[in-house]
Coordinates of C-alpha atoms and ligand atoms in Angstrom, one line a residue:
M1 CA -260.2 -9.7 -74.8
Y2 CA -263.2 -11.3 -74.6
Q3 CA -264.7 -11.1 -78.0
E4 CA -261.6 -13.5 -79.0
I5 CA -263.3 -16.0 -76.7
D6 CA -264.7 -19.1 -78.2
L7 CA -267.0 -20.0 -74.7
D8 CA -268.6 -23.0 -76.7
K9 CA -265.1 -24.5 -77.2
I10 CA -264.2 -24.4 -73.3
D11 CA -264.1 -27.5 -71.6
I12 CA -266.7 -27.8 -68.9
S13 CA -266.1 -31.6 -67.6
K14 CA -263.2 -30.1 -66.0
E15 CA -262.7 -28.3 -62.8
P16 CA -263.0 -24.5 -63.1
P17 CA -259.9 -22.5 -63.2
T18 CA -258.6 -20.5 -60.5
E19 CA -257.5 -17.5 -62.0
E20 CA -259.9 -14.5 -63.6
P21 CA -261.0 -13.5 -65.9
A22 CA -260.9 -17.2 -67.3
R23 CA -263.0 -18.4 -64.4
Q24 CA -265.9 -16.6 -65.0
Y25 CA -265.9 -17.6 -68.7
Y26 CA -265.8 -21.4 -67.9
F27 CA -268.8 -20.6 -65.8
I28 CA -270.6 -18.4 -69.1
A29 CA -269.7 -21.5 -70.8
K30 CA -271.3 -24.0 -68.3
C31 CA -274.4 -21.5 -68.0
R32 CA -275.0 -21.3 -71.6
R33 CA -275.3 -25.4 -72.3
Y34 CA -277.9 -25.4 -69.6
V35 CA -279.6 -22.9 -71.1
K36 CA -279.8 -24.0 -74.7
E37 CA -280.8 -27.2 -73.1
F38 CA -283.6 -25.6 -70.8
E39 CA -284.8 -23.7 -74.2
K40 CA -285.3 -26.7 -76.2
Q41 CA -287.1 -28.0 -73.8
L42 CA -289.5 -25.0 -73.3
G43 CA -289.7 -24.4 -76.9
R44 CA -289.0 -20.8 -76.4
R45 CA -286.2 -17.9 -75.3
L46 CA -285.2 -17.5 -71.8
T47 CA -285.6 -14.0 -71.0
F48 CA -284.5 -11.4 -68.7
F49 CA -285.3 -8.0 -67.3
T50 CA -282.8 -5.5 -65.2
Q51 CA -283.6 -2.3 -63.5
T52 CA -280.7 0.0 -61.9
F53 CA -281.4 2.2 -59.4
G54 CA -279.3 5.4 -58.1
C55 CA -276.3 6.7 -59.8
Q56 CA -273.7 6.4 -62.9
M57 CA -271.7 3.9 -61.5
N58 CA -274.6 1.1 -61.2
A59 CA -275.8 2.0 -64.8
R60 CA -272.3 0.7 -65.7
D61 CA -272.1 -2.1 -63.7
S62 CA -275.6 -3.5 -64.9
E63 CA -274.2 -2.8 -68.5
K64 CA -271.9 -5.5 -67.3
L65 CA -274.0 -7.5 -65.6
T66 CA -276.3 -7.1 -69.0
G67 CA -273.2 -8.6 -71.3
I68 CA -272.7 -11.5 -69.1
L69 CA -276.2 -12.4 -69.1
E70 CA -276.2 -12.0 -73.0
Q71 CA -273.5 -14.1 -73.4
I72 CA -275.3 -17.1 -71.0
G73 CA -277.7 -16.7 -73.9
Y74 CA -280.6 -15.1 -71.9
A75 CA -282.4 -12.6 -73.9
A76 CA -283.5 -9.0 -72.8
D77 CA -286.6 -8.2 -72.2
E78 CA -288.5 -5.1 -71.5
S79 CA -291.0 -6.7 -68.7
E80 CA -290.9 -7.9 -65.1
E81 CA -292.4 -10.8 -66.1
A82 CA -289.1 -12.1 -67.6
D83 CA -287.6 -15.5 -66.7
F84 CA -284.6 -13.5 -64.5
V85 CA -285.2 -10.2 -63.1
L86 CA -282.4 -8.6 -61.6
Y87 CA -282.4 -5.5 -59.3
N88 CA -278.8 -3.3 -58.9
T89 CA -279.8 -1.5 -56.2
C90 CA -279.1 1.8 -54.3
T91 CA -279.2 2.8 -50.7
V92 CA -277.6 6.4 -50.7
R93 CA -281.0 7.9 -49.6
E94 CA -283.6 5.7 -47.5
N95 CA -286.5 6.3 -50.4
A96 CA -284.0 4.1 -52.5
N97 CA -284.1 1.3 -50.2
N98 CA -288.2 1.6 -50.4
K99 CA -288.5 1.3 -54.1
V100 CA -286.9 -1.7 -53.6
Y101 CA -288.8 -3.2 -51.3
G102 CA -291.9 -2.1 -53.5
R103 CA -290.6 -3.8 -56.7
L104 CA -290.2 -7.0 -55.0
G105 CA -293.4 -7.2 -53.4
Y106 CA -294.9 -6.8 -56.9
L107 CA -292.6 -9.3 -58.4
N108 CA -294.0 -12.0 -56.4
G109 CA -297.3 -11.9 -58.1
F110 CA -295.3 -12.7 -61.2
R111 CA -293.4 -15.3 -59.9
K112 CA -296.1 -17.7 -58.9
K113 CA -297.5 -17.6 -62.7
N114 CA -293.8 -18.7 -64.2
P115 CA -291.9 -21.6 -62.7
M116 CA -288.7 -20.6 -64.8
M117 CA -288.7 -17.2 -63.1
M118 CA -285.6 -16.4 -60.8
T119 CA -284.7 -13.3 -59.5
A120 CA -281.8 -11.6 -58.1
L121 CA -280.3 -8.4 -56.1
C122 CA -277.5 -6.5 -56.2
G123 CA -275.7 -3.3 -55.4
C124 CA -274.9 -1.1 -52.9
M125 CA -278.4 -1.6 -50.8
M126 CA -277.2 -5.5 -50.4
Q127 CA -273.8 -4.2 -48.8
E128 CA -276.3 -3.8 -45.9
P129 CA -276.7 -6.8 -43.2
L130 CA -280.0 -5.7 -42.0
V131 CA -280.9 -5.5 -45.6
V132 CA -279.8 -8.9 -46.5
E133 CA -281.5 -10.1 -42.9
K134 CA -284.9 -8.3 -44.3
I135 CA -284.8 -10.0 -47.6
K136 CA -284.1 -13.5 -46.2
H137 CA -287.4 -13.3 -43.9
S138 CA -290.0 -11.5 -46.2
Y139 CA -288.5 -11.9 -49.6
S140 CA -287.2 -15.6 -49.2
F141 CA -288.3 -16.1 -52.7
V142 CA -285.3 -14.4 -53.9
D143 CA -282.6 -16.8 -55.5
L144 CA -279.4 -14.7 -55.5
I145 CA -278.0 -11.8 -53.4
F146 CA -274.4 -10.3 -54.2
G147 CA -272.8 -6.9 -53.4
T148 CA -270.9 -4.0 -55.2
H149 CA -267.1 -5.6 -54.8
N150 CA -267.6 -9.2 -56.2
I151 CA -269.8 -8.3 -59.7
Y152 CA -267.5 -10.0 -61.8
K153 CA -268.1 -13.1 -60.3
F154 CA -272.0 -12.9 -61.7
A155 CA -271.6 -15.6 -64.2
E156 CA -270.3 -18.2 -61.3
L157 CA -273.4 -16.9 -58.8
F158 CA -275.7 -16.8 -61.4
C159 CA -274.8 -20.6 -62.4
A160 CA -274.9 -21.6 -58.3
A161 CA -277.9 -20.2 -58.5
F162 CA -279.5 -21.6 -61.5
E163 CA -278.1 -25.2 -60.6
N164 CA -279.7 -24.8 -57.0
R165 CA -283.0 -24.0 -58.6
F166 CA -283.0 -26.3 -61.7
I167 CA -280.8 -28.8 -61.8
A168 CA -280.8 -32.1 -59.5
N169 CA -278.0 -34.1 -58.0
T170 CA -275.9 -30.9 -57.5
P171 CA -274.8 -30.8 -54.2
K172 CA -276.5 -27.6 -53.3
K173 CA -279.7 -27.4 -51.4
K174 CA -282.5 -27.0 -53.3
G175 CA -284.6 -23.7 -53.0
A176 CA -281.6 -22.1 -50.9
M177 CA -280.8 -18.7 -51.5
I178 CA -277.5 -18.2 -52.9
I179 CA -275.7 -14.9 -50.5
D180 CA -272.1 -14.1 -51.8
I181 CA -271.4 -10.6 -50.1
W182 CA -268.0 -9.2 -49.7
K183 CA -267.3 -6.1 -47.2
D184 CA -264.3 -5.2 -49.0
T185 CA -261.6 -6.2 -51.5
D186 CA -258.6 -4.6 -53.7
K187 CA -259.6 -6.9 -56.9
T188 CA -260.3 -5.2 -60.1
V189 CA -261.1 -7.8 -62.8
E190 CA -260.3 -6.7 -66.4
D191 CA -261.6 -8.2 -69.5
L192 CA -265.5 -9.1 -68.8
P193 CA -267.9 -8.6 -71.5
A194 CA -270.2 -5.8 -71.1
K195 CA -273.4 -4.7 -73.0
R196 CA -273.5 -1.1 -73.8
K197 CA -276.8 0.8 -73.7
Y198 CA -275.9 3.1 -76.5
F199 CA -273.2 2.4 -79.1
F200 CA -272.2 6.0 -79.4
K201 CA -271.5 6.8 -75.9
S202 CA -269.7 4.5 -72.9
G203 CA -269.2 5.0 -69.3
V204 CA -266.0 3.9 -68.1
N205 CA -264.7 3.0 -64.3
I206 CA -261.4 4.6 -63.3
M207 CA -261.8 3.6 -59.8
F208 CA -263.7 2.1 -57.2
G209 CA -264.7 2.9 -53.4
C210 CA -264.3 6.2 -51.4
N211 CA -261.8 7.2 -48.7
N212 CA -264.0 10.5 -47.6
F213 CA -265.8 9.2 -45.3
C214 CA -268.6 12.5 -45.4
S215 CA -270.4 12.1 -42.2
Y216 CA -274.0 11.6 -43.9
C217 CA -272.6 9.3 -46.7
I218 CA -273.2 5.4 -46.7
V219 CA -271.1 5.0 -50.3
P220 CA -267.8 4.3 -48.1
Y221 CA -269.4 1.6 -46.3
V222 CA -271.0 0.1 -49.3
R223 CA -268.5 0.4 -52.0
G224 CA -265.2 0.1 -49.5
R225 CA -261.8 1.6 -49.8
E226 CA -260.4 3.5 -53.0
R227 CA -258.9 1.7 -55.5
S228 CA -258.0 2.6 -59.2
R229 CA -257.5 1.0 -62.0
E230 CA -254.2 1.0 -63.9
A231 CA -254.4 3.6 -66.7
K232 CA -253.2 1.1 -69.3
D233 CA -256.1 -1.4 -68.4
I234 CA -258.3 2.2 -68.8
I235 CA -256.4 3.5 -71.9
R236 CA -256.9 -0.2 -73.5
E237 CA -260.5 -0.2 -72.6
I238 CA -261.2 3.1 -74.3
E239 CA -259.4 2.3 -77.2
T240 CA -261.6 -0.7 -77.5
L241 CA -264.5 1.3 -77.1
A242 CA -263.5 4.0 -80.2
K243 CA -262.8 1.2 -82.6
D244 CA -266.3 -0.1 -81.7
G245 CA -267.9 3.4 -82.6
V246 CA -268.1 5.1 -79.4
V247 CA -267.1 8.7 -79.6
E248 CA -268.3 10.4 -76.1
I249 CA -266.9 8.6 -72.7
M250 CA -267.5 9.5 -69.1
L251 CA -265.0 8.3 -66.5
L252 CA -266.4 7.1 -63.3
G253 CA -265.5 7.3 -60.1
Q254 CA -266.7 8.4 -56.5
N255 CA -263.9 11.1 -56.4
V256 CA -262.1 11.3 -59.9
N257 CA -259.9 13.9 -58.7
S258 CA -258.0 11.8 -56.3
Y259 CA -257.5 9.0 -59.0
G260 CA -254.3 7.0 -59.4
R261 CA -252.7 7.5 -55.6
N262 CA -252.7 4.5 -54.4
L263 CA -251.2 2.6 -57.8
K264 CA -248.0 1.1 -57.5
E265 CA -246.6 4.1 -60.3
P266 CA -249.1 7.1 -59.4
V267 CA -250.6 8.6 -62.1
T268 CA -253.1 12.0 -61.5
F269 CA -256.4 12.1 -63.2
A270 CA -255.3 15.3 -65.1
Q271 CA -252.5 13.1 -66.6
L272 CA -254.8 10.0 -67.3
L273 CA -256.9 13.0 -69.2
K274 CA -254.3 13.9 -71.1
E275 CA -253.8 10.3 -72.3
A276 CA -257.5 9.8 -73.1
E277 CA -257.5 12.8 -75.4
K278 CA -254.9 11.5 -77.6
I279 CA -257.3 8.5 -78.9
E280 CA -258.8 8.9 -81.9
G281 CA -262.2 8.7 -82.4
I282 CA -262.9 10.0 -78.8
E283 CA -264.5 13.1 -79.5
R284 CA -266.1 14.1 -76.0
I285 CA -264.8 13.2 -72.7
R286 CA -267.1 14.0 -69.3
F287 CA -266.3 12.6 -65.9
M288 CA -268.2 12.5 -62.6
T289 CA -267.9 12.9 -59.5
S290 CA -265.1 15.7 -58.3
H291 CA -264.4 16.5 -54.9
P292 CA -263.8 20.3 -54.3
K293 CA -261.0 19.4 -51.9
D294 CA -259.2 17.4 -54.5
L295 CA -259.6 19.1 -57.5
S296 CA -256.1 20.7 -58.9
D297 CA -255.1 23.5 -60.7
E298 CA -253.2 20.7 -63.1
L299 CA -256.7 19.6 -63.7
I300 CA -258.1 23.3 -64.7
E301 CA -255.2 23.6 -66.6
V302 CA -255.8 20.4 -68.7
M303 CA -259.5 21.3 -69.1
K304 CA -259.1 24.7 -70.1
N305 CA -256.7 23.4 -73.1
S306 CA -258.7 20.6 -74.1
K307 CA -260.7 20.2 -77.1
K308 CA -262.4 16.7 -76.3
I309 CA -262.7 17.4 -72.5
C310 CA -266.3 18.8 -72.3
R311 CA -267.6 22.2 -70.8
H312 CA -269.5 20.6 -67.7
L313 CA -267.9 20.5 -64.1
H314 CA -270.4 18.6 -61.5
L315 CA -268.8 19.9 -58.3
P316 CA -270.9 18.7 -55.2
L317 CA -271.2 21.8 -52.6
Q318 CA -273.5 19.7 -50.3
S319 CA -273.6 23.0 -48.0
G320 CA -272.7 26.6 -48.0
S321 CA -272.1 27.1 -44.1
T322 CA -268.4 26.5 -43.2
D323 CA -269.9 24.9 -39.8
I324 CA -272.2 22.5 -41.5
L325 CA -269.5 21.6 -43.9
E326 CA -267.0 20.9 -41.1
K327 CA -269.7 18.7 -39.4
M328 CA -270.0 17.2 -42.7
N329 CA -266.2 16.2 -43.1
R330 CA -266.3 17.8 -46.9
K331 CA -262.6 19.3 -45.6
Y332 CA -263.2 23.0 -47.4
T333 CA -264.9 26.0 -46.3
K334 CA -267.5 28.2 -47.9
E335 CA -264.8 30.4 -49.0
Q336 CA -262.5 28.1 -50.5
Y337 CA -265.5 26.5 -52.6
L338 CA -266.4 29.8 -53.9
G339 CA -262.6 30.7 -54.5
L340 CA -262.4 27.8 -56.7
V341 CA -265.8 28.3 -58.6
E342 CA -263.8 32.0 -59.4
K343 CA -260.7 30.2 -60.2
I344 CA -262.6 27.6 -62.8
K345 CA -264.9 30.5 -64.4
A346 CA -261.9 32.7 -65.2
A347 CA -260.3 29.9 -67.0
M348 CA -263.4 28.3 -68.5
P349 CA -265.8 31.4 -69.0
D350 CA -268.2 28.8 -70.7
I351 CA -268.1 25.8 -68.0
A352 CA -271.6 24.7 -67.2
L353 CA -271.1 24.2 -63.2
T354 CA -273.9 21.8 -61.5
T355 CA -273.7 20.5 -57.8
D356 CA -275.1 18.6 -55.2
I357 CA -276.7 20.3 -52.0
I358 CA -278.3 18.5 -49.3
V359 CA -280.9 20.6 -46.7
G360 CA -281.5 19.6 -43.3
F361 CA -278.2 18.0 -41.9
P362 CA -278.3 17.7 -38.0
G363 CA -277.6 21.1 -36.6
E364 CA -278.3 23.1 -39.3
T365 CA -279.8 26.2 -38.5
E366 CA -281.5 29.3 -40.6
A367 CA -278.2 31.2 -40.5
D368 CA -276.7 28.3 -41.8
F369 CA -279.3 27.5 -44.7
A370 CA -279.0 31.4 -45.5
E371 CA -275.2 30.8 -46.3
T372 CA -276.2 28.0 -48.7
M373 CA -278.5 30.2 -50.3
D374 CA -275.7 32.6 -50.6
V375 CA -273.5 30.2 -52.1
V376 CA -276.5 29.0 -54.8
R377 CA -276.3 33.0 -55.7
K378 CA -272.9 33.6 -55.9
A379 CA -271.7 30.3 -57.5
E380 CA -274.7 30.8 -60.2
F381 CA -275.0 26.9 -60.9
D382 CA -276.2 25.5 -64.0
S383 CA -278.4 23.0 -62.4
A384 CA -278.5 21.5 -59.0
F385 CA -279.3 18.2 -57.3
T386 CA -281.4 19.1 -54.2
F387 CA -281.8 16.6 -51.3
I388 CA -283.5 16.3 -48.1
Y389 CA -280.8 14.7 -45.8
S390 CA -281.4 11.1 -45.3
R391 CA -280.5 9.4 -41.9
R392 CA -278.3 6.7 -42.7
T393 CA -277.8 3.8 -40.1
G394 CA -273.9 3.5 -39.3
T395 CA -272.6 6.9 -40.7
P396 CA -271.8 9.5 -37.7
A397 CA -274.0 11.8 -38.7
A398 CA -276.8 9.5 -37.9
A399 CA -275.9 9.7 -34.5
M400 CA -275.9 13.4 -34.1
E401 CA -278.0 15.6 -32.1
N402 CA -280.4 18.4 -33.4
Q403 CA -281.7 16.5 -36.3
V404 CA -284.0 19.2 -38.0
P405 CA -287.5 18.5 -37.8
E406 CA -289.1 17.4 -41.2
D407 CA -291.3 20.4 -41.6
I408 CA -288.6 23.0 -41.2
V409 CA -286.7 20.9 -43.8
K410 CA -289.1 21.1 -46.1
K411 CA -289.8 24.8 -46.0
R412 CA -286.0 24.9 -46.7
F413 CA -286.0 22.6 -49.4
D414 CA -288.7 24.3 -51.5
C415 CA -287.1 27.7 -50.9
L416 CA -283.7 26.3 -52.3
L417 CA -285.4 24.2 -55.1
K418 CA -287.3 27.8 -56.2
E419 CA -283.8 29.6 -56.0
V420 CA -282.1 27.0 -58.1
Q421 CA -284.5 26.6 -60.9
E422 CA -284.7 30.5 -61.3
I423 CA -280.8 30.8 -61.5
A424 CA -280.8 27.9 -63.9
A425 CA -283.6 29.0 -66.3
G426 CA -282.0 32.5 -66.2
K427 CA -278.6 30.9 -67.1
A428 CA -280.3 28.5 -69.9
M429 CA -281.4 31.5 -71.8
K430 CA -277.9 32.8 -72.7
Y431 CA -277.3 30.5 -75.8
T432 CA -280.2 31.0 -77.3
G433 CA -279.5 32.0 -81.5
S434 CA -275.9 30.5 -81.2
V435 CA -275.0 27.6 -82.8
Q436 CA -273.5 24.6 -80.8
K437 CA -272.1 21.3 -81.6
V438 CA -274.7 18.4 -80.4
L439 CA -274.5 14.9 -80.0
V440 CA -277.6 13.2 -80.9
E441 CA -278.9 10.7 -78.3
H442 CA -282.1 9.4 -79.5
V443 CA -285.5 10.0 -81.0
N444 CA -287.7 12.4 -78.8
E445 CA -290.0 10.1 -76.8
Q446 CA -293.0 12.4 -77.2
D447 CA -292.6 13.3 -80.8
S448 CA -290.9 11.1 -83.3
H449 CA -290.1 14.0 -86.0
L450 CA -288.0 15.1 -83.2
V451 CA -284.4 14.0 -81.7
T452 CA -282.7 14.8 -78.8
G453 CA -279.1 15.5 -78.0
R454 CA -276.6 17.1 -75.6
M455 CA -274.3 20.3 -75.7
S456 CA -270.5 19.8 -74.6
N457 CA -271.9 21.6 -71.2
N458 CA -274.4 18.6 -71.0
S459 CA -277.5 21.1 -71.9
V460 CA -280.3 19.2 -73.6
V461 CA -281.6 20.1 -77.3
H462 CA -284.5 18.8 -79.1
L463 CA -284.4 19.3 -83.1
P464 CA -286.5 17.7 -86.1
G465 CA -284.3 15.1 -87.4
T466 CA -284.6 11.3 -88.0
A467 CA -283.0 8.5 -86.4
D468 CA -279.8 8.2 -88.6
L469 CA -278.6 11.4 -86.6
I470 CA -278.2 9.2 -83.6
G471 CA -274.5 8.9 -82.7
K472 CA -273.6 12.5 -84.5
I473 CA -272.5 15.5 -83.6
I474 CA -273.8 17.8 -85.5
E475 CA -273.9 21.7 -85.7
V476 CA -277.5 22.9 -84.6
R477 CA -278.8 26.7 -84.2
L478 CA -280.5 26.8 -80.8
T479 CA -283.9 29.0 -82.3
E480 CA -285.3 28.9 -78.6
C481 CA -285.1 28.1 -75.0
R482 CA -287.8 26.6 -73.1
G483 CA -286.3 26.9 -69.5
F484 CA -284.5 23.7 -69.1
Y485 CA -283.7 22.8 -72.5
Y486 CA -283.6 24.4 -76.1
I487 CA -285.3 23.1 -79.6
G488 CA -283.1 23.8 -82.2
E489 CA -282.5 23.2 -86.2
V490 CA -279.9 21.4 -87.8
K491 CA -277.4 24.6 -89.0
Ligands
LIG1 N1 -279.2 12.3 -47.6 C1 -279.2 13.1 -48.2 N2 -278.2 13.3 -49.6 C2 -277.2 12.5 -49.4 N3 -276.3 12.0 -50.4 C3 -275.2 11.4 -50.1 N4 -275.5 10.8 -49.3 C4 -276.9 11.5 -48.7 C5 -278.0 11.2 -47.4 N5 -277.3 10.5 -46.5 C6 -276.4 13.2 -51.6 C7 -275.1 13.9 -51.8 C8 -274.2 13.5 -52.6 C9 -275.3 12.7 -53.6 C10 -274.7 11.7 -54.8 O1 -276.0 12.5 -52.9 O2 -275.6 15.3 -52.1 O3 -273.3 14.3 -53.8
LIG2 FE1 -270.0 9.9 -49.9 FE2 -268.2 11.9 -49.6 FE3 -267.3 9.9 -50.6 FE4 -269.0 11.5 -52.3 S1 -266.8 11.9 -51.1 S2 -269.0 9.2 -52.1 S3 -270.2 12.3 -50.7 S4 -268.1 9.7 -48.9

């Protein structure tokens, strides 16, 4: 494991090794020497700032990048005036792209004041060739661009960018942007450092990429084909996390229900959960995201019988209309979705069900939208992320006829949001007065006399308490429900 490697003993006068992860340790060691030298000259620490856009997967990737930066010797900073600024980007909807361009414009001002400042961009948006072209032309100050498939190579890429900027007599041209984007890979590299945001909980990647090609979605193009990590590597990582004080894990994948199919010895997601459950110290297991077409009876059974798997299932609906679902390439009907919801609720009456819904997919009629509203009422989601359809260049839906006019989409969106919120508020009430186990996560941002935590079903609870409760699972009486969260007190 990486904790056992003495970076200062690695001989950087030799050629870098070709095998991973040894190669990356070599570059971490090399950068460490540079950083020490520069810090001596400047008489201060070099600092970094990272900002993550998008999903849990990106958040976990950022923890890995942060872990490497800290090993290199940079110190974390809260400000974008840091010496190294990294944006880990998302491209699932157009507005995610616009946010990044906005940040880059803002950065340019700081850059002029700090000659040590380096900037890097990574993540899904960088997998789009047009985006990279735009950055090359409009934001030529960026030092490094890499994608989603080669984040494990970050130390090597960072080293090249650092040498490019600050080290003379290296073969690379001074000032040139380092761009390393891979279209796809079947490689997963284990045992690199990661810096967790929370000491008591952690995301764990179980698979990368997606094979589903929902017609609106850009993810399969930017994250590549589905590949699962070996179960033994996942279990070993969770065991290490448990030893390190982690009590809650979130297993991450674009479609966790198809986990293990491409392994030499196939394993099902339900089997993986059963193994993870055996690990001492792990008290809670969450996972994200499930595709309705692949959610098995075996998984429902394992969840039902488990004391550790949280009572929460995120099951994206996307649309309630069977016609639209077909155009979306979702491979289930309205009735199949509702049947699945019924089965899950019958097995686990206390489950919290959440979902994603897209409004305004091409060709969506009033009748289609009414079907979505019907499913929302019948499924009674505990919460729902609602999205306005965003046309993503290169996806089949972008070329479809009958794109829905903006004003109609907006009206439908407002109507859906109102319904979703009313149902969610009504459902939240039901636990008022009961005692629930709560994992305390942080001191409340608005009121330092309160701490904030989550129930097994993911509901948020605020209660009087101090920082020493963080990371503990405690029994809390829920005294009041305020719409989307509870107020409680230690039992
Ligand atoms: N437009 C709007 N929402 C989208 N999503 C994915 N692609 C698009 C798009 N083109 C939503 C889906 C998915 C969630 C992560 O983002 O609902 O489940
Ligand atoms: Fe996108 Fe569909 Fe894959 Fe989810 S399952 S990442 S919506 S293509």
